[in-house]
Tab-separated table of N, CA, C and O in Angstrom:
chain	number	residue	atom	x	y	z
A	25	UNK	N	119.003	45.746	59.487
A	25	UNK	CA	118.795	46.832	60.443
A	25	UNK	C	119.958	47.808	60.388
A	25	UNK	O	120.725	47.919	61.328
A	26	UNK	N	120.137	48.497	59.296
A	26	UNK	CA	121.205	49.440	59.167
A	26	UNK	C	121.036	50.612	60.083
A	26	UNK	O	119.985	51.237	60.137
A	27	UNK	N	122.158	50.917	60.816
A	27	UNK	CA	122.106	52.010	61.753
A	27	UNK	C	123.156	53.052	61.307
A	27	UNK	O	124.316	52.623	60.943
A	28	UNK	N	122.836	54.314	61.386
A	28	UNK	CA	123.809	55.360	61.102
A	28	UNK	C	123.629	56.469	62.132
A	28	UNK	O	122.469	56.848	62.454
A	29	UNK	N	124.735	56.929	62.717
A	29	UNK	CA	124.718	57.968	63.768
A	29	UNK	C	125.344	59.249	63.258
A	29	UNK	O	126.525	59.248	62.898
A	30	UNK	N	124.645	60.339	63.246
A	30	UNK	CA	125.173	61.653	63.049
A	30	UNK	C	125.527	62.219	64.396
A	30	UNK	O	124.708	62.243	65.312
A	31	UNK	N	126.779	62.661	64.543
A	31	UNK	CA	127.242	63.064	65.855
A	31	UNK	C	128.426	63.974	65.654
A	31	UNK	O	128.865	64.237	64.538
A	32	UNK	N	128.968	64.442	66.730
A	32	UNK	CA	130.210	65.170	66.741
A	32	UNK	C	131.005	64.680	67.952
A	32	UNK	O	130.456	64.249	68.961
A	33	UNK	N	132.317	64.727	67.829
A	33	UNK	CA	133.142	64.073	68.817
A	33	UNK	C	133.043	64.631	70.252
A	33	UNK	O	133.219	63.942	71.205
A	34	UNK	N	132.578	65.862	70.379
A	34	UNK	CA	132.539	66.491	71.690
A	34	UNK	C	131.110	66.484	72.325
A	34	UNK	O	130.965	67.037	73.404
A	35	UNK	N	130.191	65.854	71.664
A	35	UNK	CA	128.801	65.853	72.219
A	35	UNK	C	128.656	64.814	73.298
A	35	UNK	O	128.696	63.605	73.043
A	36	UNK	N	128.347	65.215	74.547
A	36	UNK	CA	128.084	64.218	75.604
A	36	UNK	C	126.810	63.441	75.327
A	36	UNK	O	126.688	62.280	75.720
A	37	UNK	N	125.871	64.069	74.639
A	37	UNK	CA	124.624	63.395	74.313
A	37	UNK	C	124.850	62.356	73.205
A	37	UNK	O	124.280	61.278	73.282
A	38	UNK	N	125.643	62.698	72.265
A	38	UNK	CA	126.024	61.695	71.238
A	38	UNK	C	126.850	60.546	71.889
A	38	UNK	O	126.632	59.365	71.476
A	39	UNK	N	127.671	60.875	72.846
A	39	UNK	CA	128.416	59.839	73.526
A	39	UNK	C	127.439	58.873	74.252
A	39	UNK	O	127.735	57.695	74.344
A	40	UNK	N	126.352	59.399	74.783
A	40	UNK	CA	125.356	58.546	75.455
A	40	UNK	C	124.795	57.516	74.409
A	40	UNK	O	124.688	56.360	74.766
A	41	UNK	N	124.518	58.015	73.249
A	41	UNK	CA	123.968	57.070	72.223
A	41	UNK	C	125.075	56.077	71.784
A	41	UNK	O	124.783	54.915	71.639
A	42	UNK	N	126.312	56.583	71.591
A	42	UNK	CA	127.345	55.643	71.237
A	42	UNK	C	127.600	54.594	72.272
A	42	UNK	O	127.773	53.398	71.940
A	43	UNK	N	127.510	54.925	73.564
A	43	UNK	CA	127.651	53.963	74.594
A	43	UNK	C	126.525	52.926	74.587
A	43	UNK	O	126.760	51.734	74.733
A	44	UNK	N	125.306	53.396	74.344
A	44	UNK	CA	124.172	52.476	74.264
A	44	UNK	C	124.353	51.488	73.136
A	44	UNK	O	124.154	50.303	73.294
A	45	UNK	N	124.787	52.001	71.993
A	45	UNK	CA	125.044	51.118	70.837
A	45	UNK	C	126.140	50.128	71.126
A	45	UNK	O	126.018	48.947	70.752
A	46	UNK	N	127.171	50.607	71.777
A	46	UNK	CA	128.309	49.730	72.134
A	46	UNK	C	127.859	48.631	73.155
A	46	UNK	O	128.162	47.462	72.959
A	47	UNK	N	127.122	49.022	74.216
A	47	UNK	CA	126.689	48.075	75.199
A	47	UNK	C	125.778	47.025	74.589
A	47	UNK	O	125.841	45.854	75.003
A	48	UNK	N	124.984	47.408	73.637
A	48	UNK	CA	124.097	46.486	72.954
A	48	UNK	C	124.850	45.652	71.913
A	48	UNK	O	124.279	44.680	71.372
A	49	UNK	N	126.097	45.995	71.624
A	49	UNK	CA	126.892	45.276	70.636
A	49	UNK	C	126.432	45.492	69.209
A	49	UNK	O	126.603	44.634	68.348
A	50	UNK	N	125.893	46.646	68.934
A	50	UNK	CA	125.344	47.006	67.601
A	50	UNK	C	126.412	47.718	66.778
A	50	UNK	O	127.069	48.607	67.230
A	51	UNK	N	126.478	47.330	65.517
A	51	UNK	CA	127.364	48.016	64.579
A	51	UNK	C	126.597	49.143	63.906
A	51	UNK	O	125.374	49.034	63.697
A	52	UNK	N	127.271	50.227	63.578
A	52	UNK	CA	126.623	51.354	62.961
A	52	UNK	C	127.638	52.155	62.202
A	52	UNK	O	128.849	52.084	62.478
A	53	UNK	N	127.167	52.918	61.258
A	53	UNK	CA	128.010	53.881	60.530
A	53	UNK	C	128.014	55.181	61.324
A	53	UNK	O	126.956	55.627	61.748
A	54	UNK	N	129.199	55.750	61.467
A	54	UNK	CA	129.353	56.990	62.167
A	54	UNK	C	129.603	58.096	61.206
A	54	UNK	O	130.494	57.977	60.332
A	55	UNK	N	128.850	59.200	61.311
A	55	UNK	CA	129.089	60.372	60.448
A	55	UNK	C	129.372	61.558	61.333
A	55	UNK	O	128.512	61.962	62.149
A	56	UNK	N	130.553	62.056	61.263
A	56	UNK	CA	130.996	63.248	62.028
A	56	UNK	C	130.339	64.502	61.421
A	56	UNK	O	130.443	64.744	60.233
A	57	UNK	N	129.642	65.243	62.250
A	57	UNK	CA	128.934	66.418	61.794
A	57	UNK	C	129.729	67.659	62.244
A	57	UNK	O	130.192	67.775	63.369
A	58	UNK	N	129.890	68.629	61.333
A	58	UNK	CA	130.497	69.918	61.615
A	58	UNK	C	129.373	70.903	61.993
A	58	UNK	O	128.631	71.346	61.153
A	59	UNK	N	129.304	71.229	63.277
A	59	UNK	CA	128.187	72.032	63.746
A	59	UNK	C	128.333	73.499	63.351
A	59	UNK	O	127.377	74.298	63.443
A	60	UNK	N	129.486	73.911	62.868
A	60	UNK	CA	129.661	75.256	62.346
A	60	UNK	C	129.194	75.361	60.913
A	60	UNK	O	129.008	76.455	60.393
A	61	UNK	N	129.054	74.241	60.238
A	61	UNK	CA	128.602	74.160	58.854
A	61	UNK	C	127.715	72.954	58.730
A	61	UNK	O	128.167	71.889	58.151
A	62	UNK	N	126.520	72.983	59.269
A	62	UNK	CA	125.633	71.827	59.366
A	62	UNK	C	125.253	71.314	57.972
A	62	UNK	O	124.905	72.083	57.100
A	63	UNK	N	125.304	69.970	57.909
A	63	UNK	CA	124.950	69.318	56.651
A	63	UNK	C	123.450	69.398	56.377
A	63	UNK	O	122.640	69.550	57.314
A	64	UNK	N	123.107	69.261	55.137
A	64	UNK	CA	121.703	69.223	54.724
A	64	UNK	C	121.016	68.016	55.383
A	64	UNK	O	119.846	68.110	55.783
A	65	UNK	N	121.704	66.926	55.533
A	65	UNK	CA	121.208	65.687	56.162
A	65	UNK	C	120.786	66.009	57.614
A	65	UNK	O	119.662	65.645	58.032
A	66	UNK	N	121.636	66.711	58.363
A	66	UNK	CA	121.250	67.084	59.743
A	66	UNK	C	120.081	68.006	59.758
A	66	UNK	O	119.115	67.816	60.555
A	67	UNK	N	120.067	69.016	58.936
A	67	UNK	CA	118.993	70.026	58.948
A	67	UNK	C	117.677	69.414	58.596
A	67	UNK	O	116.605	69.737	59.155
A	68	UNK	N	117.700	68.430	57.679
A	68	UNK	CA	116.403	67.792	57.252
A	68	UNK	C	115.997	66.689	58.271
A	68	UNK	O	114.801	66.478	58.438
A	69	UNK	N	116.982	66.060	58.903
A	69	UNK	CA	116.593	64.932	59.814
A	69	UNK	C	116.290	65.432	61.222
A	69	UNK	O	115.608	64.701	61.995
A	70	UNK	N	116.690	66.600	61.608
A	70	UNK	CA	116.310	67.193	62.884
A	70	UNK	C	115.955	68.674	62.655
A	70	UNK	O	116.654	69.568	63.111
A	71	UNK	N	114.831	68.882	61.964
A	71	UNK	CA	114.416	70.234	61.615
A	71	UNK	C	114.030	71.106	62.829
A	71	UNK	O	114.066	72.337	62.704
A	72	UNK	N	113.674	70.523	63.919
A	72	UNK	CA	113.224	71.294	65.094
A	72	UNK	C	114.436	71.884	65.800
A	72	UNK	O	114.504	73.124	65.957
A	73	UNK	N	115.432	71.067	66.209
A	73	UNK	CA	116.574	71.576	66.950
A	73	UNK	C	117.825	71.742	66.135
A	73	UNK	O	118.748	72.477	66.515
A	74	UNK	N	117.943	70.998	65.016
A	74	UNK	CA	119.124	71.078	64.166
A	74	UNK	C	120.372	70.708	64.854
A	74	UNK	O	121.394	71.376	64.709
A	75	UNK	N	120.312	69.724	65.786
A	75	UNK	CA	121.454	69.333	66.603
A	75	UNK	C	121.636	67.815	66.532
A	75	UNK	O	120.805	67.027	66.113
A	76	UNK	N	122.857	67.426	66.941
A	76	UNK	CA	123.155	65.992	67.091
A	76	UNK	C	122.885	65.574	68.524
A	76	UNK	O	122.771	66.437	69.403
A	77	UNK	N	122.671	64.318	68.723
A	77	UNK	CA	122.773	63.168	67.809
A	77	UNK	C	121.496	62.945	67.030
A	77	UNK	O	120.417	63.296	67.459
A	78	UNK	N	121.680	62.298	65.879
A	78	UNK	CA	120.580	61.786	65.113
A	78	UNK	C	120.923	60.323	64.777
A	78	UNK	O	121.998	60.070	64.282
A	79	UNK	N	119.994	59.423	65.069
A	79	UNK	CA	120.207	58.006	64.714
A	79	UNK	C	119.247	57.667	63.588
A	79	UNK	O	118.066	57.957	63.685
A	80	UNK	N	119.765	57.017	62.539
A	80	UNK	CA	118.952	56.528	61.438
A	80	UNK	C	118.866	55.007	61.615
A	80	UNK	O	119.860	54.339	61.776
A	81	UNK	N	117.634	54.500	61.579
A	81	UNK	CA	117.396	53.070	61.601
A	81	UNK	C	116.371	52.759	60.505
A	81	UNK	O	115.252	53.323	60.513
A	82	UNK	N	116.775	51.936	59.585
A	82	UNK	CA	115.903	51.567	58.451
A	82	UNK	C	115.439	52.781	57.706
A	82	UNK	O	114.303	52.934	57.259
A	83	UNK	N	116.377	53.751	57.610
A	83	UNK	CA	116.106	54.997	56.812
A	83	UNK	C	115.311	56.056	57.550
A	83	UNK	O	115.052	57.107	56.983
A	84	UNK	N	114.900	55.772	58.778
A	84	UNK	CA	114.105	56.778	59.538
A	84	UNK	C	114.977	57.396	60.596
A	84	UNK	O	115.724	56.775	61.302
A	85	UNK	N	114.763	58.710	60.746
A	85	UNK	CA	115.618	59.502	61.729
A	85	UNK	C	114.970	59.596	63.108
A	85	UNK	O	113.754	59.784	63.224
A	86	UNK	N	115.817	59.495	64.103
A	86	UNK	CA	115.415	59.663	65.522
A	86	UNK	C	116.266	60.704	66.130
A	86	UNK	O	117.513	60.661	65.953
A	87	UNK	N	115.724	61.597	66.902
A	87	UNK	CA	116.469	62.693	67.516
A	87	UNK	C	116.263	62.666	69.043
A	87	UNK	O	115.338	62.009	69.491
A	88	UNK	N	117.100	63.392	69.747
A	88	UNK	CA	117.074	63.485	71.202
A	88	UNK	C	117.699	62.212	71.806
A	88	UNK	O	117.152	61.137	71.635
A	89	UNK	N	118.797	62.363	72.546
A	89	UNK	CA	119.582	61.221	72.973
A	89	UNK	C	118.772	60.225	73.807
A	89	UNK	O	118.908	59.025	73.607
A	90	UNK	N	117.972	60.666	74.703
A	90	UNK	CA	117.243	59.689	75.575
A	90	UNK	C	116.127	58.972	74.807
A	90	UNK	O	115.792	57.839	75.077
A	91	UNK	N	115.515	59.691	73.847
A	91	UNK	CA	114.557	59.068	72.965
A	91	UNK	C	115.273	57.985	72.151
A	91	UNK	O	114.718	56.851	71.999
A	92	UNK	N	116.441	58.286	71.674
A	92	UNK	CA	117.264	57.298	70.959
A	92	UNK	C	117.624	56.127	71.786
A	92	UNK	O	117.473	54.964	71.421
A	93	UNK	N	118.073	56.377	73.011
A	93	UNK	CA	118.449	55.271	73.932
A	93	UNK	C	117.282	54.377	74.251
A	93	UNK	O	117.375	53.157	74.209
A	94	UNK	N	116.129	54.993	74.510
A	94	UNK	CA	114.911	54.212	74.758
A	94	UNK	C	114.570	53.364	73.547
A	94	UNK	O	114.183	52.202	73.676
A	95	UNK	N	114.693	53.969	72.349
A	95	UNK	CA	114.419	53.231	71.122
A	95	UNK	C	115.372	52.044	70.915
A	95	UNK	O	114.917	50.928	70.621
A	96	UNK	N	116.663	52.308	71.203
A	96	UNK	CA	117.638	51.222	71.079
A	96	UNK	C	117.303	50.084	72.040
A	96	UNK	O	117.298	48.900	71.659
A	97	UNK	N	116.926	50.443	73.242
A	97	UNK	CA	116.508	49.418	74.266
A	97	UNK	C	115.372	48.576	73.818
A	97	UNK	O	115.366	47.362	73.981
A	98	UNK	N	114.346	49.232	73.196
A	98	UNK	CA	113.172	48.490	72.753
A	98	UNK	C	113.340	47.799	71.431
A	98	UNK	O	112.861	46.640	71.296
A	99	UNK	N	114.024	48.435	70.458
A	99	UNK	CA	114.142	47.850	69.122
A	99	UNK	C	115.128	46.685	69.127
A	99	UNK	O	114.999	45.772	68.322
A	100	UNK	N	116.090	46.734	70.086
A	100	UNK	CA	117.112	45.710	70.121
A	100	UNK	C	117.152	45.045	71.499
A	100	UNK	O	118.215	44.857	72.102
A	101	UNK	N	115.974	44.715	72.009
A	101	UNK	CA	115.811	44.140	73.356
A	101	UNK	C	116.656	42.856	73.493
A	101	UNK	O	117.112	42.571	74.640
A	102	UNK	N	116.779	42.112	72.489
A	102	UNK	CA	117.525	40.790	72.593
A	102	UNK	C	118.998	40.963	72.461
A	102	UNK	O	119.711	39.945	72.607
A	103	UNK	N	119.451	42.104	72.131
A	103	UNK	CA	120.928	42.347	71.946
A	103	UNK	C	121.525	42.877	73.231
A	103	UNK	O	120.953	43.764	73.854
A	104	UNK	N	122.659	42.344	73.577
A	104	UNK	CA	123.360	42.842	74.764
A	104	UNK	C	122.559	42.934	76.034
A	104	UNK	O	121.432	42.471	76.112
A	105	UNK	N	123.177	43.587	77.046
A	105	UNK	CA	122.480	43.728	78.318
A	105	UNK	C	121.419	44.832	78.260
A	105	UNK	O	121.482	45.683	77.401
A	106	UNK	N	120.444	44.798	79.200
A	106	UNK	CA	119.492	45.888	79.246
A	106	UNK	C	120.211	47.196	79.635
A	106	UNK	O	121.162	47.203	80.367
A	107	UNK	N	119.725	48.329	79.012
A	107	UNK	CA	120.365	49.592	79.284
A	107	UNK	C	119.837	50.243	80.575
A	107	UNK	O	120.509	51.094	81.148
A	108	UNK	N	118.620	49.937	80.958
A	108	UNK	CA	117.991	50.436	82.166
A	108	UNK	C	117.568	49.278	83.040
A	108	UNK	O	117.308	48.229	82.563
A	109	UNK	N	117.475	49.528	84.367
A	109	UNK	CA	117.010	48.490	85.259
A	109	UNK	C	115.621	48.016	84.913
A	109	UNK	O	114.799	48.789	84.444
A	110	UNK	N	115.311	46.753	85.157
A	110	UNK	CA	113.981	46.205	84.891
A	110	UNK	C	112.976	46.682	85.994
A	110	UNK	O	111.784	46.818	85.699
A	111	UNK	N	113.463	46.874	87.216
A	111	UNK	CA	112.647	47.384	88.305
A	111	UNK	C	112.172	48.822	87.970
A	111	UNK	O	112.953	49.634	87.726
A	112	UNK	N	110.853	49.017	88.074
A	112	UNK	CA	110.273	50.287	87.734
A	112	UNK	C	110.811	51.422	88.578
A	112	UNK	O	111.105	52.506	88.084
A	113	UNK	N	110.994	51.173	89.895
A	113	UNK	CA	111.523	52.230	90.747
A	113	UNK	C	112.943	52.548	90.384
A	113	UNK	O	113.316	53.730	90.296
A	114	UNK	N	113.775	51.550	90.200
A	114	UNK	CA	115.157	51.754	89.887
A	114	UNK	C	115.293	52.485	88.532
A	114	UNK	O	116.186	53.306	88.326
A	115	UNK	N	114.445	52.117	87.573
A	115	UNK	CA	114.428	52.791	86.280
A	115	UNK	C	114.054	54.227	86.437
A	115	UNK	O	114.668	55.132	85.796
A	116	UNK	N	113.077	54.519	87.276
A	116	UNK	CA	112.706	55.944	87.552
A	116	UNK	C	113.873	56.721	88.145
A	116	UNK	O	114.103	57.855	87.791
A	117	UNK	N	114.542	56.110	89.070
A	117	UNK	CA	115.698	56.745	89.671
A	117	UNK	C	116.766	57.051	88.661
A	117	UNK	O	117.359	58.133	88.619
A	118	UNK	N	117.030	56.072	87.764
A	118	UNK	CA	118.031	56.287	86.722
A	118	UNK	C	117.645	57.455	85.814
A	118	UNK	O	118.461	58.320	85.448
A	119	UNK	N	116.362	57.529	85.485
A	119	UNK	CA	115.873	58.624	84.622
A	119	UNK	C	115.965	59.987	85.370
A	119	UNK	O	116.192	61.013	84.731
A	120	UNK	N	115.707	59.945	86.659
A	120	UNK	CA	115.879	61.178	87.480
A	120	UNK	C	117.281	61.732	87.320
A	120	UNK	O	117.477	62.901	87.064
A	121	UNK	N	118.298	60.828	87.455
A	121	UNK	CA	119.718	61.288	87.378
A	121	UNK	C	120.030	61.776	85.946
A	121	UNK	O	120.791	62.714	85.796
A	122	UNK	N	119.477	61.148	84.960
A	122	UNK	CA	119.713	61.640	83.557
A	122	UNK	C	119.161	63.037	83.456
A	122	UNK	O	119.823	63.928	82.969
A	123	UNK	N	117.942	63.253	83.900
A	123	UNK	CA	117.361	64.634	83.833
A	123	UNK	C	118.122	65.622	84.670
A	123	UNK	O	118.300	66.745	84.246
A	124	UNK	N	118.566	65.185	85.827
A	124	UNK	CA	119.349	66.065	86.734
A	124	UNK	C	120.617	66.541	86.036
A	124	UNK	O	120.932	67.738	86.006
A	125	UNK	N	121.346	65.561	85.491
A	125	UNK	CA	122.615	65.917	84.777
A	125	UNK	C	122.325	66.870	83.600
A	125	UNK	O	123.061	67.803	83.353
A	126	UNK	N	121.280	66.566	82.843
A	126	UNK	CA	120.956	67.365	81.665
A	126	UNK	C	120.586	68.810	82.060
A	126	UNK	O	120.933	69.764	81.303
A	127	UNK	N	119.949	68.988	83.196
A	127	UNK	CA	119.472	70.356	83.536
A	127	UNK	C	120.399	71.102	84.473
A	127	UNK	O	120.410	72.313	84.505
A	128	UNK	N	121.260	70.380	85.197
A	128	UNK	CA	122.140	71.033	86.190
A	128	UNK	C	123.590	71.199	85.761
A	128	UNK	O	124.320	71.957	86.337
A	129	UNK	N	124.008	70.419	84.777
A	129	UNK	CA	125.414	70.463	84.307
A	129	UNK	C	125.446	71.407	83.115
A	129	UNK	O	124.711	71.216	82.208
A	130	UNK	N	126.349	72.382	83.163
A	130	UNK	CA	126.485	73.338	82.081
A	130	UNK	C	127.098	72.625	80.857
A	130	UNK	O	128.211	72.117	80.977
A	131	UNK	N	126.385	72.637	79.750
A	131	UNK	CA	126.890	72.044	78.528
A	131	UNK	C	126.729	73.035	77.380
A	131	UNK	O	125.797	73.862	77.419
A	132	UNK	N	127.511	72.928	76.340
A	132	UNK	CA	127.384	73.826	75.224
A	132	UNK	C	126.005	73.683	74.597
A	132	UNK	O	125.513	72.586	74.375
A	133	UNK	N	125.341	74.787	74.336
A	133	UNK	CA	123.936	74.768	73.774
A	133	UNK	C	123.928	74.098	72.421
A	133	UNK	O	122.938	73.493	72.028
A	134	UNK	N	125.043	74.150	71.707
A	134	UNK	CA	125.084	73.557	70.350
A	134	UNK	C	124.953	72.099	70.311
A	134	UNK	O	124.657	71.492	69.291
A	135	UNK	N	125.161	71.399	71.475
A	135	UNK	CA	125.096	69.918	71.460
A	135	UNK	C	124.098	69.402	72.476
A	135	UNK	O	124.173	68.253	72.824
A	136	UNK	N	123.215	70.243	72.962
A	136	UNK	CA	122.275	69.871	73.997
A	136	UNK	C	121.037	69.189	73.453
A	136	UNK	O	120.028	69.837	73.333
A	137	UNK	N	121.118	67.924	73.154
A	137	UNK	CA	119.916	67.146	72.847
A	137	UNK	C	120.127	65.787	73.434
A	137	UNK	O	120.027	64.775	73.059
């Protein structure tokens, strides 16, 4: 289950994915992306937004940080602690706060995924 993360050091969304990988105890290759000179790998793996983070698992690319976090939670359910509460209401509240932070906190447009 080879994992590779395309990211940049200042992306809060990439940090979200890195935290999820860390909490699950998963090892991965980290590839620092230069957003002023985007790699062909980034452009091909995220053709819609052309932004980080992008997680590769078994050679397939996943984009959008919360999509990636949900994938990590489901694909590696037996690894580490759960990333979201098991209670449906509590999970909904957690997702509310994720959406609130994403829409209400000013972040650089270049790293907003």
